[in-house]
Coordinates of C-alpha atoms and ligand atoms in Angstrom, one line a residue:
X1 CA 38.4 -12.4 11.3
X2 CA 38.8 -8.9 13.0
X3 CA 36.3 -8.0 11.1
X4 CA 33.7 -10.7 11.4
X5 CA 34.6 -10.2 14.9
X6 CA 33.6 -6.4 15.4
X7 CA 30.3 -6.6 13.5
X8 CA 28.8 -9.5 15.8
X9 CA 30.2 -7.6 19.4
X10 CA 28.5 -4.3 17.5
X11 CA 25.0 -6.2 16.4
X12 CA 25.0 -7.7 20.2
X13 CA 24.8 -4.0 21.3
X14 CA 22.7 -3.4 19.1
X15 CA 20.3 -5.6 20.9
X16 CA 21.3 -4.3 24.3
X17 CA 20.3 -0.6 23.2
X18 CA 16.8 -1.6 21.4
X19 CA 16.0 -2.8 24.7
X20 CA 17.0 0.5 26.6
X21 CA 15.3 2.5 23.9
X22 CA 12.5 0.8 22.8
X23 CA 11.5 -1.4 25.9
X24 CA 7.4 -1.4 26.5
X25 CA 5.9 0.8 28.3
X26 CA 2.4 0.6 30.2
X27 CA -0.5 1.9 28.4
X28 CA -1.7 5.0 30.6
X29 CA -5.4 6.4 29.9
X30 CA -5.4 9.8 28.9
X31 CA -1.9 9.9 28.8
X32 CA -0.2 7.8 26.5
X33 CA -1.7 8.9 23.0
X34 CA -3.7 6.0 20.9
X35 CA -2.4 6.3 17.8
X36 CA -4.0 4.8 14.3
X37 CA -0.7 3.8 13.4
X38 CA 3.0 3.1 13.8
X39 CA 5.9 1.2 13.4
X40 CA 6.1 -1.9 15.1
X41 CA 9.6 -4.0 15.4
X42 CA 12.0 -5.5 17.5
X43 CA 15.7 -5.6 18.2
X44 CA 16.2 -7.9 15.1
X45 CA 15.5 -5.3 12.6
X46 CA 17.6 -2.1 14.4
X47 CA 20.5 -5.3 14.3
X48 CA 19.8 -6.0 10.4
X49 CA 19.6 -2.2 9.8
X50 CA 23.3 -1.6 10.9
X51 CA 24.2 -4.8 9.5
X52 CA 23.5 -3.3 6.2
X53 CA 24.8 0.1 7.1
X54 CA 28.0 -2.0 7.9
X55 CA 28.5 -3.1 4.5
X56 CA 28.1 0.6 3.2
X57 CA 26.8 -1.1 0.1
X58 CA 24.4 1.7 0.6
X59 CA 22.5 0.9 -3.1
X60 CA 20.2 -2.1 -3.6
X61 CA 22.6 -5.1 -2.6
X62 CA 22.4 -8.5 -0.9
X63 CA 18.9 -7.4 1.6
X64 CA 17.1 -6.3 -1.2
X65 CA 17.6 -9.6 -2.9
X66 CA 16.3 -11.8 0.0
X67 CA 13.7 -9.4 0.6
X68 CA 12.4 -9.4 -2.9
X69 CA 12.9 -13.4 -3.1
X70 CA 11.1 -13.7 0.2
X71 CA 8.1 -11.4 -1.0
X72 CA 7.8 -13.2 -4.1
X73 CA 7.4 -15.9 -2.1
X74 CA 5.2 -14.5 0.4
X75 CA 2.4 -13.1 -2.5
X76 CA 2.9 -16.1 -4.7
X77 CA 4.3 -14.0 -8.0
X78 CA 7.0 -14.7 -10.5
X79 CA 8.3 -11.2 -9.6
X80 CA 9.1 -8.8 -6.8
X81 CA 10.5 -5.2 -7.5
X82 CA 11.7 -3.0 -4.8
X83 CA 11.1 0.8 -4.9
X84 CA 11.1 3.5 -2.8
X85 CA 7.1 4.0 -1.6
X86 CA 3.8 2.3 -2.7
X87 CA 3.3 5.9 -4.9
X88 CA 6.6 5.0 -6.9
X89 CA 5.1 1.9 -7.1
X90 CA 1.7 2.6 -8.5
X91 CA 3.8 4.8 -10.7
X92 CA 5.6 2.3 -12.2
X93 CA 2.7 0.2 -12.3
X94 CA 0.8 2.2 -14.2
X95 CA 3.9 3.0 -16.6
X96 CA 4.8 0.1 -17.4
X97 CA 1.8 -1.0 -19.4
X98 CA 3.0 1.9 -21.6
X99 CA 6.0 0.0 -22.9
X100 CA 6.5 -0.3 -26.5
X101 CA 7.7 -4.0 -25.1
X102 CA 3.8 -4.8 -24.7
X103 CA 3.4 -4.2 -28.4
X104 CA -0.4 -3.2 -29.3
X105 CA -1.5 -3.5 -25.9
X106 CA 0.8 -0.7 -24.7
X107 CA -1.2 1.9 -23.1
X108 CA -1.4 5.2 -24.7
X109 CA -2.5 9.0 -23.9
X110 CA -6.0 9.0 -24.2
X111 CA -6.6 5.9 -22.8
X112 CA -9.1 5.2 -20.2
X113 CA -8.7 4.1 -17.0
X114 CA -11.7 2.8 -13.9
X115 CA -10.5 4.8 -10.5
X116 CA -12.6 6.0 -7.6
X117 CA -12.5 9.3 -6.3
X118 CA -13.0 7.7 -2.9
X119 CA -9.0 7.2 -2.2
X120 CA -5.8 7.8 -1.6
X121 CA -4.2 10.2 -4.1
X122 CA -1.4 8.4 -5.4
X123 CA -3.5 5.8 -7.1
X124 CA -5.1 8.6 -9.5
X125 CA -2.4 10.2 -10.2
X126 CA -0.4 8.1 -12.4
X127 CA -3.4 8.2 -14.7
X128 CA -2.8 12.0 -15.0
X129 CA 0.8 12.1 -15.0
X130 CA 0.3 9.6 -18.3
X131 CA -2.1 11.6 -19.7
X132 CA -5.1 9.1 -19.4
X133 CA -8.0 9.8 -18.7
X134 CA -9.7 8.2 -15.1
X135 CA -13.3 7.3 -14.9
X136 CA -14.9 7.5 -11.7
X137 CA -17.4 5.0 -9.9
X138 CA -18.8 5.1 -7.0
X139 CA -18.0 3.5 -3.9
X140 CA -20.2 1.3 -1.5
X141 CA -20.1 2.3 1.9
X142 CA -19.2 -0.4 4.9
X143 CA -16.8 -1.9 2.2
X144 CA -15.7 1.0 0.9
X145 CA -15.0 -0.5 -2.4
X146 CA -16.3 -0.4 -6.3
X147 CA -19.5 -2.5 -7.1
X148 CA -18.2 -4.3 -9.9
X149 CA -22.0 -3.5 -12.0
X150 CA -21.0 -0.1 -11.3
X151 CA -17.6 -1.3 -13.4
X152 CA -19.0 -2.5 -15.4
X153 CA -21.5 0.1 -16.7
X154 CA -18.3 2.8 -16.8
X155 CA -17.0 0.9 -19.2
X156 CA -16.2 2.7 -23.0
X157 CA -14.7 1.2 -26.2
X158 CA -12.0 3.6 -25.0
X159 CA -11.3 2.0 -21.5
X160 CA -8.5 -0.4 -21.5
X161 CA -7.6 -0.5 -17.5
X162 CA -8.7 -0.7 -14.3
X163 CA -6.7 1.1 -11.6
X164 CA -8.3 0.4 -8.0
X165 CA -7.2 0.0 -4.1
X166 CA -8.5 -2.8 -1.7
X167 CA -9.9 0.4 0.7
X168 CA -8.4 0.1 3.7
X169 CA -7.4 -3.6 3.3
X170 CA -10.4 -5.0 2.4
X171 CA -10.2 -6.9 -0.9
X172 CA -13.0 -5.4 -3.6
X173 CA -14.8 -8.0 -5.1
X174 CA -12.6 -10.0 -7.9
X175 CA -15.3 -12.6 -9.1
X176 CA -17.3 -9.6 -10.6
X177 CA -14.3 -7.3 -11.7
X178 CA -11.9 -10.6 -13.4
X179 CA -14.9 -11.1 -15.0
X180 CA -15.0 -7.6 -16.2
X181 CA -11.4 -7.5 -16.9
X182 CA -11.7 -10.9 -18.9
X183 CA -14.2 -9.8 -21.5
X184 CA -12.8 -6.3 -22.3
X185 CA -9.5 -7.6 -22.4
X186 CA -8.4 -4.8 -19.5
X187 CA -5.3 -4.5 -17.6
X188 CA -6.1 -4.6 -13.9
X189 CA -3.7 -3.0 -11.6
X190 CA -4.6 -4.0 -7.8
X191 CA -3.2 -1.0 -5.6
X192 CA -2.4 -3.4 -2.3
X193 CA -0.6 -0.7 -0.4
X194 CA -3.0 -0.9 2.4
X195 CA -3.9 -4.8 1.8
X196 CA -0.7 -6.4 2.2
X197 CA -1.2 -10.2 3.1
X198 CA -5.3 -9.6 2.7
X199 CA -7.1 -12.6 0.3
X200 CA -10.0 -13.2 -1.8
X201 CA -11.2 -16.6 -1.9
X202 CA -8.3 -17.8 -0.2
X203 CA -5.7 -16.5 -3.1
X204 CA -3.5 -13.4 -1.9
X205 CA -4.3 -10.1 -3.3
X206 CA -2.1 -8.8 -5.7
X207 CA -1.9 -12.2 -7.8
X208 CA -5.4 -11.5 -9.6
X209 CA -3.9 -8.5 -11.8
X210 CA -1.5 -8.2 -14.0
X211 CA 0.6 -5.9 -12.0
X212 CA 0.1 -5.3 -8.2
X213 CA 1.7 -2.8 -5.5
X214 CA 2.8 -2.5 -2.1
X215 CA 3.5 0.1 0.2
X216 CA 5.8 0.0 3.2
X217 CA 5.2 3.7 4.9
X218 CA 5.0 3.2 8.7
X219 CA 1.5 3.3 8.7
X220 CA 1.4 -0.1 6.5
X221 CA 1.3 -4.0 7.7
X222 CA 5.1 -3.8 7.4
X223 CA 7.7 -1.5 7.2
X224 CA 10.9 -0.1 5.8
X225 CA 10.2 3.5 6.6
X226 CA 9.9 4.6 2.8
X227 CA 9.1 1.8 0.5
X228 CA 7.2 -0.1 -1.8
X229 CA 7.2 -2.9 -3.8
X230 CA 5.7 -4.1 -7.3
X231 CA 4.8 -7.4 -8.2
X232 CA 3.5 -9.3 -11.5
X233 CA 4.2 -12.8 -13.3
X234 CA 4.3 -11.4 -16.5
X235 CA 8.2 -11.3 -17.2
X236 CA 7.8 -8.2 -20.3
X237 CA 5.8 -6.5 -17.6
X238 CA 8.7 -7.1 -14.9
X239 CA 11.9 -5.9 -17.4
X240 CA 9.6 -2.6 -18.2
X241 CA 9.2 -2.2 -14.1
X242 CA 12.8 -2.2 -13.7
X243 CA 14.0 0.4 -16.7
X244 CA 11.3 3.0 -16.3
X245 CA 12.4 2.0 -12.1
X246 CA 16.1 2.5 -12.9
X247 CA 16.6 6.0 -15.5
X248 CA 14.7 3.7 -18.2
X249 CA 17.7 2.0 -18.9
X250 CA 17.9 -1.2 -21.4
X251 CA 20.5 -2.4 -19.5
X252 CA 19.2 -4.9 -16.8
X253 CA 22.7 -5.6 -15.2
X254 CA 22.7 -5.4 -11.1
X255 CA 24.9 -2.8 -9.6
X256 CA 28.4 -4.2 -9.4
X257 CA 27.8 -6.1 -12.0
X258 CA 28.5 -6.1 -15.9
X259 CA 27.7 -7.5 -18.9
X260 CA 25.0 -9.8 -18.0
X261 CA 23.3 -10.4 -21.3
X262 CA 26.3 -10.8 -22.9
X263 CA 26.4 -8.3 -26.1
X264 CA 27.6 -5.3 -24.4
X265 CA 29.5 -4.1 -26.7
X266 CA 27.7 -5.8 -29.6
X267 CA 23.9 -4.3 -29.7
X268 CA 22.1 -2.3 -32.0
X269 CA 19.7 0.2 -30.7
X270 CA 17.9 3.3 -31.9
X271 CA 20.1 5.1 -34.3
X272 CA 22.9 4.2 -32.0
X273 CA 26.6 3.5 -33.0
X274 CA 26.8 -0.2 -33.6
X275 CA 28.4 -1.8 -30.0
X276 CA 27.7 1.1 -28.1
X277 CA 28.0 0.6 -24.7
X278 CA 24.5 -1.6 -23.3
X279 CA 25.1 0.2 -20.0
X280 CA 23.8 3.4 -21.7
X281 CA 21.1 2.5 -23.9
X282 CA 17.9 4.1 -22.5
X283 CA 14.7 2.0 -24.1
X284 CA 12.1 3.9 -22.3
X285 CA 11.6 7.3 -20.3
X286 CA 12.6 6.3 -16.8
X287 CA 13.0 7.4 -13.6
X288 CA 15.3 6.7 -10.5
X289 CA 12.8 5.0 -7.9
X290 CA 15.5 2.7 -6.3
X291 CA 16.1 2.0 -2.6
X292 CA 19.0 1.5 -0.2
X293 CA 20.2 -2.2 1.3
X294 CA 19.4 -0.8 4.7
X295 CA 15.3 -0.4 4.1
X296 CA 15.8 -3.9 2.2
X297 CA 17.5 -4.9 5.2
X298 CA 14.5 -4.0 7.5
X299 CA 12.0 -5.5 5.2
X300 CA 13.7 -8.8 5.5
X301 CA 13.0 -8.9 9.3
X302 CA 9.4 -7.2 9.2
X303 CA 7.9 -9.6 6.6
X304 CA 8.8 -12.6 9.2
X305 CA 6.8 -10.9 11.5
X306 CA 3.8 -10.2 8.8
X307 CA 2.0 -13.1 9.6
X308 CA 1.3 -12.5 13.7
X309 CA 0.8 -8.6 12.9
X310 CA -2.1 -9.4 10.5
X311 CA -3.4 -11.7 13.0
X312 CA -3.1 -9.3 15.8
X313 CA -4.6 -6.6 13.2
X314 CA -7.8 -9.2 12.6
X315 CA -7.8 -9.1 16.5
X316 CA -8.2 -5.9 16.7
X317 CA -10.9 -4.9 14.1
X318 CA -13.1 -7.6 16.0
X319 CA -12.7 -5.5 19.0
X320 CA -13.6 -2.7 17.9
X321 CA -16.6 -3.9 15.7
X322 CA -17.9 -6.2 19.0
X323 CA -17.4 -2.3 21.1
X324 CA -19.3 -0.8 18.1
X325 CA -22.4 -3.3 17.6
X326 CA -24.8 -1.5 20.1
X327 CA -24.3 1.8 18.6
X328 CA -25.5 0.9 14.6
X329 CA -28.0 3.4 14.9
X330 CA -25.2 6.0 14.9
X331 CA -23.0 4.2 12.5
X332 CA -22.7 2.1 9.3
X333 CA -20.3 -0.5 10.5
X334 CA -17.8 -1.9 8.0
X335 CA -18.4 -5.3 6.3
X336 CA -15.8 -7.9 4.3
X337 CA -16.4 -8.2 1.1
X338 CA -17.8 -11.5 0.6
X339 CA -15.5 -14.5 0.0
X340 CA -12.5 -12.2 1.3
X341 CA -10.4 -12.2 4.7
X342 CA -9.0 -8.5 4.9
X343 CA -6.0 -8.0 6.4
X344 CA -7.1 -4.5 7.9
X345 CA -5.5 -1.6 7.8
X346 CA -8.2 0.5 9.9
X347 CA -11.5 0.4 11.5
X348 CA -13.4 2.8 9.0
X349 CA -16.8 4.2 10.4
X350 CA -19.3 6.2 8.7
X351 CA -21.4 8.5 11.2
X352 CA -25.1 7.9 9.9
X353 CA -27.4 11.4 8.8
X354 CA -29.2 12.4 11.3
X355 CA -27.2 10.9 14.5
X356 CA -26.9 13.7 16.3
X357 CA -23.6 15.0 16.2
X358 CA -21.1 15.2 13.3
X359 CA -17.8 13.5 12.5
X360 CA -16.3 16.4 13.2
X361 CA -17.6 17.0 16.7
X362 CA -16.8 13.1 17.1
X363 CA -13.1 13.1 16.2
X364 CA -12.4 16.6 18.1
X365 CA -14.0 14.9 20.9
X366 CA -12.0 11.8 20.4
X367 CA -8.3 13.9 19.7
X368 CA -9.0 16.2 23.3
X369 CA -9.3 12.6 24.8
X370 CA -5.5 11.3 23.0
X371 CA -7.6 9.0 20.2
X372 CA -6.3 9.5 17.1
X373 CA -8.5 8.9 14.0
X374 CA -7.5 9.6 10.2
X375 CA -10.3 10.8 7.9
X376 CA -10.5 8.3 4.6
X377 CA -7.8 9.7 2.8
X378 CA -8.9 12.6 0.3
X379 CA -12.7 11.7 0.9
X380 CA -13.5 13.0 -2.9
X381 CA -10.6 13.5 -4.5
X382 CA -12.5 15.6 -7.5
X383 CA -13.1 18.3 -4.4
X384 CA -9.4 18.7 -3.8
X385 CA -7.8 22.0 -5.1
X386 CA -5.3 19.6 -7.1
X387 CA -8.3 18.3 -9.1
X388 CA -10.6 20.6 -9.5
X389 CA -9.8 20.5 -13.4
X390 CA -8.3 17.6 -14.5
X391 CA -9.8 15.4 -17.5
X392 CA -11.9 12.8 -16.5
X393 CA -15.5 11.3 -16.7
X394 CA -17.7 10.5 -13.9
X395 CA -19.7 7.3 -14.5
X396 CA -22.8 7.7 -12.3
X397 CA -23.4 9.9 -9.0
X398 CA -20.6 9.7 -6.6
X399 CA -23.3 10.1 -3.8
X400 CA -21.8 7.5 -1.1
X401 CA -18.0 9.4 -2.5
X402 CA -19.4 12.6 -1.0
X403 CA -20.9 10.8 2.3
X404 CA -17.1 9.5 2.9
X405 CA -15.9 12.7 2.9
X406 CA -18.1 14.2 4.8
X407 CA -19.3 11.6 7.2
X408 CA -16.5 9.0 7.8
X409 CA -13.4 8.2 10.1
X410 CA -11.3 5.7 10.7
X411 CA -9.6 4.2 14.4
X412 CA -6.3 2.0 14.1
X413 CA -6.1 -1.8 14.2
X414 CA -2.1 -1.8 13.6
X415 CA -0.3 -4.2 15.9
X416 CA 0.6 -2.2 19.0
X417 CA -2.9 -0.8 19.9
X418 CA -3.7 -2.8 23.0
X419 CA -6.9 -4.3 24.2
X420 CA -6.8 -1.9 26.9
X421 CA -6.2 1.3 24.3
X422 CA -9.2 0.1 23.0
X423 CA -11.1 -0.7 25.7
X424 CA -10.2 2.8 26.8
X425 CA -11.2 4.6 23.5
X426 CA -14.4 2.7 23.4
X427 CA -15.3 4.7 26.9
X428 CA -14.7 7.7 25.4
X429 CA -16.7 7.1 23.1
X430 CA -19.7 5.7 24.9
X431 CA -19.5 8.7 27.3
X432 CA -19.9 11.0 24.1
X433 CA -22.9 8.8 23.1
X434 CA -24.3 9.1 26.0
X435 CA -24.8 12.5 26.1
X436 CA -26.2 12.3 22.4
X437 CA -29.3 10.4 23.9
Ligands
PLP1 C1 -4.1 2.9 -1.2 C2 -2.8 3.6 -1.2 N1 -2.0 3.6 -2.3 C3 -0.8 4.2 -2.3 C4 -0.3 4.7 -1.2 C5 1.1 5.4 -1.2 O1 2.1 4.7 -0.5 P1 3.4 5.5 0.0 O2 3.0 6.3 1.2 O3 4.4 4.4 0.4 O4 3.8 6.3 -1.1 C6 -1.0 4.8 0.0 C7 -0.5 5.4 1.2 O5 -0.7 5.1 2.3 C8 -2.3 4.2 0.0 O6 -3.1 4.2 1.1

């Protein structure tokens, strides 16, 4: 009773100090820096956070059930696995399909695997760290994403997956690549990291592949700080998520608990003692990519919230594209993919040839004036000193690859960039044009 007590008079001042912290605070031009991105919350998830911290389960407990029951929900899969970042996730993703679990079609060293170079680095390198080989296509700019012809045309007797991200939020065009995926009998791993809550023909992202990630860095549509999340229907796919997630162990007991299959003591595995303890039988090479109750614990509030952020995100990418329209001749402006509704994670520009000024000059211009703007992750990722040598084939030119690294930006849409902040940035930017003239 003490107890139960204590913890609501400490969550109520909880609440109290979120408001003297955190309160809002006017938007000043000039002054107050426009970020791309950031974490947006309220007093509920500070008072969930300590909540958690309260019950010093500290490991994956009670939050990180709800959270993955409610994300399941939320996407429309059979499962939802916490980890700790969307890169652990495309990790695990990737390694999973290596299981001896999925029999023949287990992946294998060797194997190849349809990227872009156009992206963020974490969804490549799980190929490597495999030993696969990627295959490169280009990307199209204003969506930002694969052609699926290009796909299709990359495609070997020796290709048995596709690997790609929904750039920036903006779903890539599942029609052509299920097809794809259909008639070469491919895995597909959709890397939703920045697409959370985006959908393609009215379906949600991430239920179109076999396997399908989620990241939850600040920067993201929600938020646990570090965090990501895997989902899938496939249930073979789901037990090899959770041993390679958790040392590789066989065992898929919950912490705290014990003996939930029921042979403990009575398995046989490898060349094992008879009855050795199930606790300690390692079926595949693992890792530990767990989390803690308290990022669970935010999660839980921030995905209640994901509906009006995306909404508030769609918002915002309207504003800045109606800001935008009278200045196409400088700019390829982006597009939705056809039959999608993005949920964006940015406002990606690409600064045309021959416009005048660089992106360069642009973005200094823009980060003297307290706009921040992000380039588009690596640009080419074959030009980055990590990557200079690594196996791979290139199907095609990556012409439009090299234009993104060179030529594009993008401005934040996330949830607490104002109409004013943008109405503000779009001055600055004007006043730049207009001395380009
Ligand atoms: C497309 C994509 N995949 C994966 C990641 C990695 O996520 P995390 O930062 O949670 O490791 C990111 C990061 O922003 C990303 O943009």
């Amino acid at each position: 009773m003490r107890e139960t007590e204590l913890r609501a008079s400490i969550l109520e001042l909880v609440g109290e100090f979120y408001r003297a912290r955190f309160g809002m605070r006017p938007f000043v031009p000039k002054e107050t820096p426009v970020r791309y991105a950031g974490r947006v919350f309220d007093e509920k998830e500070l008072i969930r956070l300590v909540d958690a911290s309260l019950d010093f389960w500290l490991t994956e407990g009670r939050y990180a059930d709800e959270f993955q029951a409610d994300f399941a929900d939320y996407i429309g899969t059979e499962y939802a696995i916490l980890t700790n970042s969307g890169s652990s996730a495309n990790l695990l993703a990737l390694t999973s399909l290596t299981s001896p679990l999925l029999g023949e079609r287990s992946l294998k060293p060797g194997d190849e695997v349809v990227t872009v170079a156009a992206g963020f680095p974490t969804t490549l390198n799980p190929i490597l760290q495999n030993g696969m080989i990627p295959v490169f296509v280009d990307v199209e700019l204003g969506t930002y994403n694969v052609r699926a012809e290009a796909v299709k045309r990359a495609i070997s007797p020796k290709t048995k997956a596709i690997f790609l991200a929904h750039t920036l939020g903006n779903p890539y065009n599942l029609d052509g690549i299920m097809e794809i995926v259909d008639e070469h009998n491919l895995w597909l791993i959709e890397d939703c990291c920045d697409a959370l809550g985006a959908t393609f023909r009215e379906k949600m992202v991430g239920t179109y592949g076999d396997v399908a990630t989620f990241s939850f860095y600040p920067a993201h549509q929600i938020t646990t700080g570090e965090g990501g999340m895997v989902v899938t229907d496939n249930g073979i796919i789901a037990r090899a998520l959770i041993s390679f997630r958790d040392w590789g162990r066989d065992c898929y007991c919950k912490g705290g608990e014990n003996n939930t299959c029921g042979r403990r003591f009575s398995g046989k595995y490898g060349a094992l003692p008879e009855g050795y303890d199930h606790k300690y039988v390692y079926s595949h090479i693992g890792y530990n990519l767990k989390v803690t109750d308290m990022q669970a614990a935010i999660g839980v509030e921030q995905l209640k919230k994901l509906p009006c952020f995306i909404e508030k995100r769609r918002g915002n990418f309207r504003l800045w594209a109606k800001g935008f329209q009278e200045w196409k001749r400088f700019f390829i402006l982006p597009e939705a993919t056809p039959n999608s509704n993005p949920s964006w994670f940015a406002y990606p520009v690409t600064v045309k040839p021959g416009a005048g000024f660089s992106r360069v000059e642009l973005t200094d211009c823009l980060a003297t004036e307290k706009v921040e703007t992000r380039n588009m992750f690596g640009g080419n990722l074959l030009c980055q000193p990590a990557y200079l040598d690594i196996p791979k084939r290139i199907a095609g030119s990556l012409t439009n690859t090299d234009m993104i690294m060179k030529n594009t930006f993008f401005l934040g849409t996330y949830p607490g960039l104002s109409e004013v902040a943008i109405d503000y940035c779009l001055e600055v930017i004007n006043n730049y044009l207009e001395l380009k003239k």
